[in-house]
């Protein structure tokens, strides 16, 4: 009985010791793995995206137009016949100042051409959508315009304010209507102290009260105060046409760009011939000058790496009759010192004229395929070419497959941080590929 107890205790101790040893080995393995992970150099990836090299600068611009404020010649209540920010023809009815607050009685309307009013309402009803409620006001002013005239086309209401010429009518003023480039200064760019007055009112007015503002030309300009650095950066666009994005609504216009100095302040001026009606009530506009027009695949400069390739004349390209593959016939010496000829079909990363303008084209072949001293045989000729000359290609390390693969890139534009490269190149990269952010931390074919 005593012997059995001793045997049981011995077996228990043995099991305990084996479990402890295994647990200790696992713990030691985990500790070593953590230490190796913490002390190892970590590879940072970068996902390739499409975009410009850098963001365009935005500015606050002041708007100058050909405009004038028209005052009332008499006292009374104002009735409006043209909507705000609407075009008006020469001698077109804009508003009327009268002692009568309610000018449009049923008697007046019944005396006019009801058929014309019916057509206006019918067209409005068919085209109306809840997304365009402002069209209700267009109908309102159209009906008022119709009520101004008899069926014979004669004005039936006196005291009308008629447009002196074609233009755009707005019912705001800000005191900058007569500002010109001659007296423009940096002090005019104080949007915080800027105020705009709404001229529409239901109250009775007196003679001399501003009624409306009339913009008489579709040509308009914006002026942007610029620093010496900004002026130097924009110098290359002087006297050219530049694309501008208006941050208010995201719309773009092309304008004639020039740099000017007025009263000691440098300005960038852009002149437009369309689009003014969208901003006829704005004096200040936030704009983006679209100068960075080069777009492509954007990658960090730190991702770029250079790789040497053997260059092979394209005249030595050979098509194998049996397989149809394209490659080169290579003559080399084997380990026994015998001359052997074999057909190789390597990847040709690029076909480039070297030097440029020489008319001689060369293929770029990976050094892992050919060896220095290999002799290429020209098809249907006794000419030979000895492999040895090299050229460099720029590229990045693609890591989509879990190890580094060299992919060439064609740089379109570059600054200190990023480069824009062409998409769709052979053996290149595409949008959403993953590449190594810092190429100096890895080597080619390295498993990550």
XYZ file of C-alpha atoms in Angstrom:
448
model
C 0.000 0.000 0.000
C 2.849 2.309 0.890
C 4.610 1.563 -2.399
C 1.500 2.456 -4.403
C 1.286 5.860 -2.696
C 4.937 6.580 -3.481
C 4.415 5.652 -7.124
C 1.341 7.965 -7.356
C 3.210 10.896 -5.827
C 6.098 10.313 -8.236
C 3.764 10.316 -11.264
C 2.032 13.513 -10.067
C 5.328 15.295 -9.627
C 6.414 14.161 -13.085
C 3.227 15.499 -14.693
C 3.530 18.773 -12.831
C 7.111 19.251 -13.925
C 6.306 18.569 -17.626
C 3.397 21.074 -17.587
C 5.552 23.697 -15.943
C 8.302 23.213 -18.484
C 5.905 23.533 -21.440
C 4.276 26.641 -19.942
C 7.716 28.153 -19.351
C 8.780 27.487 -22.923
C 5.618 29.129 -24.318
C 6.076 32.145 -22.014
C 9.721 32.455 -23.055
C 8.742 32.266 -26.747
C 6.163 35.039 -26.285
C 8.623 37.250 -24.431
C 11.275 36.801 -27.150
C 8.679 37.503 -29.899
C 7.562 40.706 -28.173
C 11.155 41.870 -27.747
C 11.945 41.154 -31.405
C 8.795 42.979 -32.512
C 9.549 46.033 -30.394
C 13.194 46.237 -31.490
C 12.617 45.452 -35.186
C 12.262 48.209 -37.785
C 8.615 48.482 -38.840
C 7.631 49.004 -42.459
C 4.977 51.650 -43.034
C 2.720 51.224 -46.030
C 1.053 53.914 -48.110
C -2.091 53.534 -50.204
C -1.767 55.193 -53.588
C -4.454 57.807 -54.293
C -5.190 60.086 -57.229
C -4.898 63.834 -56.704
C -2.961 67.047 -57.370
C 0.525 67.669 -56.064
C -0.719 70.187 -53.504
C -3.837 72.112 -52.615
C -4.505 75.345 -54.423
C -4.429 78.508 -52.352
C -7.692 80.264 -51.515
C -8.138 84.019 -51.295
C -10.744 86.633 -50.414
C -11.447 88.818 -53.438
C -13.388 92.060 -53.885
C -15.791 92.324 -56.824
C -15.904 95.375 -59.100
C -18.650 95.860 -61.704
C -20.259 98.531 -63.836
C -23.212 99.433 -61.597
C -25.236 102.355 -60.383
C -27.782 103.056 -57.650
C -31.046 104.618 -58.845
C -32.943 106.899 -56.443
C -36.633 107.682 -56.301
C -37.789 110.948 -57.859
C -40.938 111.081 -55.734
C -42.542 109.971 -52.477
C -44.928 107.084 -51.865
C -45.147 103.322 -51.598
C -43.065 101.017 -53.789
C -44.573 98.263 -55.919
C -42.036 95.893 -57.514
C -42.445 94.450 -60.997
C -39.036 92.798 -61.435
C -37.537 90.193 -59.133
C -34.202 90.575 -57.405
C -31.179 89.542 -59.512
C -33.295 89.584 -62.687
C -32.416 90.794 -66.143
C -34.303 93.798 -67.456
C -34.396 95.299 -70.944
C -34.041 98.949 -71.855
C -37.202 100.842 -70.719
C -38.324 97.716 -68.867
C -40.569 98.300 -65.848
C -38.742 97.800 -62.548
C -40.961 99.347 -59.878
C -43.466 102.125 -59.276
C -43.686 104.737 -56.536
C -47.307 105.698 -55.834
C -49.525 107.042 -53.083
C -51.634 103.906 -53.489
C -50.295 101.038 -51.327
C -52.462 98.438 -53.130
C -51.973 99.164 -56.798
C -53.269 95.863 -58.143
C -56.989 95.790 -57.522
C -59.233 93.309 -59.277
C -60.562 96.116 -61.429
C -57.153 96.838 -62.860
C -56.384 93.181 -63.557
C -59.766 92.558 -65.168
C -59.099 95.425 -67.524
C -55.997 93.735 -68.919
C -55.367 90.723 -71.133
C -56.607 87.796 -69.023
C -55.678 85.291 -71.719
C -52.015 86.217 -71.334
C -52.253 85.782 -67.541
C -53.907 82.403 -67.985
C -51.049 81.230 -70.223
C -48.475 82.356 -67.650
C -50.221 80.485 -64.841
C -50.708 77.387 -66.982
C -46.997 77.188 -67.880
C -46.042 77.715 -64.247
C -48.406 74.962 -63.059
C -46.964 72.404 -65.484
C -43.320 73.174 -64.667
C -43.558 73.775 -60.895
C -41.731 71.506 -58.445
C -41.402 71.859 -54.674
C -37.608 71.951 -55.088
C -37.874 75.286 -56.901
C -40.194 77.361 -54.717
C -38.503 80.588 -55.830
C -40.278 80.183 -59.177
C -43.441 81.322 -57.358
C -41.922 84.783 -57.104
C -41.041 84.684 -60.793
C -44.736 84.100 -61.517
C -45.709 86.898 -59.162
C -43.547 89.430 -60.968
C -44.588 88.134 -64.388
C -48.263 88.699 -63.489
C -47.461 92.164 -62.233
C -45.662 92.932 -65.476
C -48.714 91.735 -67.388
C -50.991 93.981 -65.317
C -48.980 97.041 -66.308
C -50.187 96.989 -69.878
C -53.511 97.020 -71.654
C -54.382 94.437 -74.272
C -53.122 96.954 -76.838
C -49.728 97.120 -75.132
C -50.108 100.584 -73.593
C -48.924 101.361 -70.063
C -51.954 101.688 -67.803
C -50.093 102.750 -64.619
C -48.284 106.044 -64.225
C -45.234 106.773 -62.073
C -43.270 103.828 -63.389
C -39.514 103.460 -62.839
C -38.101 102.224 -66.158
C -34.608 100.885 -66.767
C -32.339 103.393 -68.508
C -30.590 100.512 -70.317
C -30.266 96.745 -70.384
C -28.911 95.239 -67.208
C -29.480 93.248 -64.040
C -31.665 94.622 -61.253
C -30.821 93.990 -57.612
C -32.364 95.463 -54.474
C -29.224 95.802 -52.350
C -26.500 98.438 -51.954
C -23.291 98.581 -49.929
C -21.646 101.897 -50.785
C -18.986 100.278 -52.982
C -20.932 100.746 -56.211
C -18.616 103.465 -57.497
C -15.356 101.878 -56.321
C -12.833 101.473 -59.163
C -9.396 99.953 -59.489
C -7.868 103.439 -59.450
C -8.795 104.110 -55.803
C -8.628 100.501 -54.602
C -6.509 99.877 -51.489
C -5.846 97.210 -48.879
C -8.230 99.039 -46.523
C -11.136 97.976 -48.743
C -10.592 94.365 -47.672
C -12.276 94.628 -44.298
C -15.247 92.225 -44.521
C -15.954 92.525 -40.767
C -16.831 96.187 -41.121
C -18.772 95.588 -44.304
C -22.562 95.990 -44.380
C -25.133 95.574 -47.122
C -28.522 97.323 -47.163
C -31.707 95.727 -48.447
C -33.614 98.333 -50.464
C -36.950 96.532 -50.643
C -39.475 97.981 -48.204
C -43.221 98.196 -47.557
C -42.852 101.550 -45.833
C -43.544 104.881 -47.455
C -40.420 106.516 -48.875
C -39.424 110.064 -49.713
C -37.796 111.467 -52.834
C -34.101 110.606 -53.096
C -34.483 107.203 -51.431
C -32.431 104.462 -53.208
C -34.804 102.179 -55.125
C -32.567 99.612 -56.818
C -29.120 98.915 -58.194
C -28.645 98.409 -61.933
C -25.648 96.400 -63.207
C -25.070 97.413 -66.796
C -22.364 95.024 -68.058
C -21.689 91.280 -67.999
C -17.966 92.032 -67.744
C -16.752 92.014 -64.144
C -13.489 91.720 -62.246
C -12.217 90.486 -58.931
C -9.129 91.866 -57.170
C -7.047 89.859 -54.710
C -4.393 91.491 -52.500
C -1.258 89.322 -52.632
C 2.048 89.219 -50.779
C 5.441 89.373 -52.471
C 5.726 85.568 -52.190
C 2.274 84.993 -53.652
C 3.000 87.460 -56.433
C 6.210 85.605 -57.303
C 4.382 82.266 -57.322
C 1.700 83.650 -59.648
C 4.079 85.467 -61.996
C 4.134 82.610 -64.503
C 0.361 82.974 -65.038
C 0.527 86.710 -65.784
C -1.391 87.698 -68.938
C -2.924 84.243 -69.283
C -6.330 82.669 -68.715
C -6.757 81.055 -65.312
C -9.493 78.822 -63.941
C -11.150 80.011 -60.716
C -13.422 78.086 -58.348
C -15.902 80.117 -56.278
C -16.222 78.521 -52.843
C -19.726 79.928 -52.360
C -21.302 77.456 -54.775
C -18.411 75.430 -56.202
C -18.878 76.895 -59.693
C -15.878 77.663 -61.885
C -15.118 80.375 -64.419
C -12.122 81.153 -66.611
C -10.775 84.673 -66.306
C -8.021 86.812 -67.768
C -5.297 86.944 -65.111
C -2.871 89.805 -64.496
C -0.720 91.155 -61.668
C -1.008 94.857 -60.871
C 0.318 97.270 -58.268
C -2.153 99.917 -57.069
C -1.349 102.515 -54.416
C 1.651 100.482 -53.238
C -0.311 97.226 -52.873
C 0.109 94.240 -55.195
C -3.103 92.768 -56.581
C -4.035 89.779 -58.682
C -6.802 90.726 -61.086
C -9.150 88.350 -62.903
C -11.619 89.597 -65.497
C -14.657 87.498 -66.455
C -17.217 87.803 -69.218
C -19.904 85.501 -67.819
C -21.280 84.194 -64.537
C -21.652 87.605 -62.896
C -25.403 87.245 -62.241
C -24.727 84.434 -59.753
C -22.763 86.837 -57.539
C -24.449 90.167 -58.298
C -25.309 90.646 -54.607
C -21.821 89.712 -53.357
C -19.015 92.198 -52.819
C -16.538 89.738 -51.323
C -15.968 86.239 -52.645
C -13.744 83.440 -51.395
C -12.038 81.986 -54.459
C -9.564 79.249 -55.295
C -7.073 79.859 -58.085
C -6.634 76.524 -59.821
C -2.923 76.595 -60.599
C -2.063 72.994 -59.677
C -3.576 71.339 -62.724
C -1.231 68.352 -62.859
C -3.054 65.340 -61.437
C -2.083 61.697 -61.241
C -1.098 59.091 -58.691
C 0.205 60.866 -55.599
C 3.040 59.128 -53.727
C 5.560 60.214 -51.067
C 9.010 61.150 -52.331
C 10.426 58.833 -49.641
C 8.850 55.890 -51.502
C 10.978 56.460 -54.597
C 13.844 54.071 -55.250
C 16.297 53.710 -58.133
C 17.193 50.371 -59.703
C 19.852 49.470 -62.275
C 18.803 47.567 -65.410
C 20.765 46.134 -68.293
C 19.923 47.870 -71.548
C 19.568 45.787 -74.698
C 19.138 47.123 -78.266
C 15.620 46.494 -79.488
C 17.031 45.158 -82.775
C 18.079 42.030 -80.843
C 14.509 41.168 -79.922
C 13.736 37.684 -81.191
C 10.475 35.744 -81.671
C 10.651 32.001 -80.997
C 8.952 30.146 -83.853
C 7.963 27.184 -81.711
C 6.329 28.989 -78.763
C 5.643 32.387 -80.271
C 7.320 34.009 -77.271
C 9.335 37.185 -77.674
C 12.769 37.444 -76.087
C 16.488 37.205 -76.810
C 18.890 34.516 -78.005
C 21.704 34.436 -75.440
C 25.114 32.870 -75.927
C 26.957 32.145 -72.689
C 29.534 29.767 -71.206
C 28.279 27.001 -68.878
C 30.036 25.627 -65.791
C 32.021 23.189 -67.930
C 33.395 25.962 -70.122
C 31.227 25.060 -73.093
C 29.450 27.691 -75.210
C 25.673 27.244 -75.067
C 22.852 29.173 -76.666
C 19.458 29.542 -75.031
C 16.305 31.530 -75.559
C 15.217 33.869 -72.740
C 11.952 35.780 -72.539
C 12.489 38.343 -69.741
C 10.214 41.182 -68.695
C 11.190 44.392 -70.500
C 10.303 47.257 -68.177
C 10.735 50.016 -70.735
C 11.752 50.743 -74.308
C 13.596 54.082 -74.439
C 15.545 56.100 -76.983
C 19.147 56.438 -75.705
C 20.423 59.066 -76.078
C 17.309 61.059 -76.875
C 17.160 61.969 -80.537
C 19.645 59.245 -81.574
C 17.025 56.948 -83.091
C 18.452 54.000 -81.117
C 16.055 52.254 -78.745
C 16.942 49.957 -75.859
C 14.981 47.576 -73.668
C 15.427 47.648 -69.886
C 15.950 44.089 -68.596
C 16.196 42.989 -64.950
C 19.717 42.085 -63.823
C 18.402 38.841 -62.321
C 17.679 37.526 -65.830
C 20.795 38.467 -67.785
C 24.391 38.418 -66.630
C 27.224 40.765 -67.413
C 29.182 39.333 -70.318
C 26.249 37.483 -71.879
C 26.280 37.765 -75.654
C 23.036 38.411 -77.518
C 22.609 37.201 -81.064
C 20.890 39.499 -83.528
C 18.193 37.691 -85.549
C 19.224 36.818 -89.108
C 22.609 38.459 -88.625
C 26.162 37.797 -87.493
C 26.092 40.835 -85.195
C 26.501 40.292 -81.479
C 25.896 42.478 -78.404
C 27.681 41.981 -75.091
C 25.531 42.693 -72.040
C 27.059 45.178 -69.615
C 25.729 48.714 -70.109
C 23.177 49.796 -67.512
C 20.628 52.546 -66.980
C 18.525 53.523 -63.996
C 14.754 53.454 -63.631
C 12.829 55.118 -60.820
C 10.175 53.153 -59.058
C 8.604 52.093 -55.786
C 8.198 48.854 -53.855
C 4.695 47.418 -54.253
C 3.583 45.218 -51.329
C 0.143 44.026 -52.431
C 1.306 40.380 -52.336
C 3.051 40.528 -48.963
C 6.558 41.028 -50.296
C 8.323 43.893 -52.045
C 8.115 44.065 -55.841
C 9.782 46.812 -57.846
C 7.333 48.819 -59.947
C 8.535 51.628 -62.184
C 7.005 55.112 -62.101
C 6.951 58.042 -64.507
C 7.068 61.322 -62.562
C 4.877 64.141 -63.878
C 5.517 66.686 -61.128
C 7.245 66.747 -57.765
C 7.863 68.854 -54.688
C 9.771 68.193 -51.470
C 7.167 65.824 -50.006
C 5.162 64.233 -52.816
C 5.424 63.252 -56.452
C 2.697 62.899 -59.057
C 3.234 59.866 -61.286
C 1.444 58.703 -64.412
C -1.166 55.974 -64.121
C -1.695 53.151 -66.611
C 2.021 52.554 -67.305
C 3.302 49.045 -67.960
C 4.789 47.420 -64.856
C 3.736 50.478 -62.880
C 1.291 51.165 -60.063
C -2.416 51.940 -59.936
C -4.750 53.709 -57.569
C -5.327 51.893 -54.245
C -2.100 49.870 -54.548
C -0.061 49.615 -51.355
C 3.578 50.663 -51.499
C 6.387 51.054 -48.959
C 6.367 54.614 -47.606
C 10.144 54.652 -46.950
C 12.007 52.591 -49.562
C 15.283 52.808 -47.589
C 13.879 50.444 -44.935
C 13.460 47.444 -47.265
C 15.064 45.667 -50.192
C 13.536 44.061 -53.250
C 11.759 40.690 -52.812
C 11.765 41.092 -49.034
C 8.943 39.191 -47.314
C 7.012 41.404 -44.924
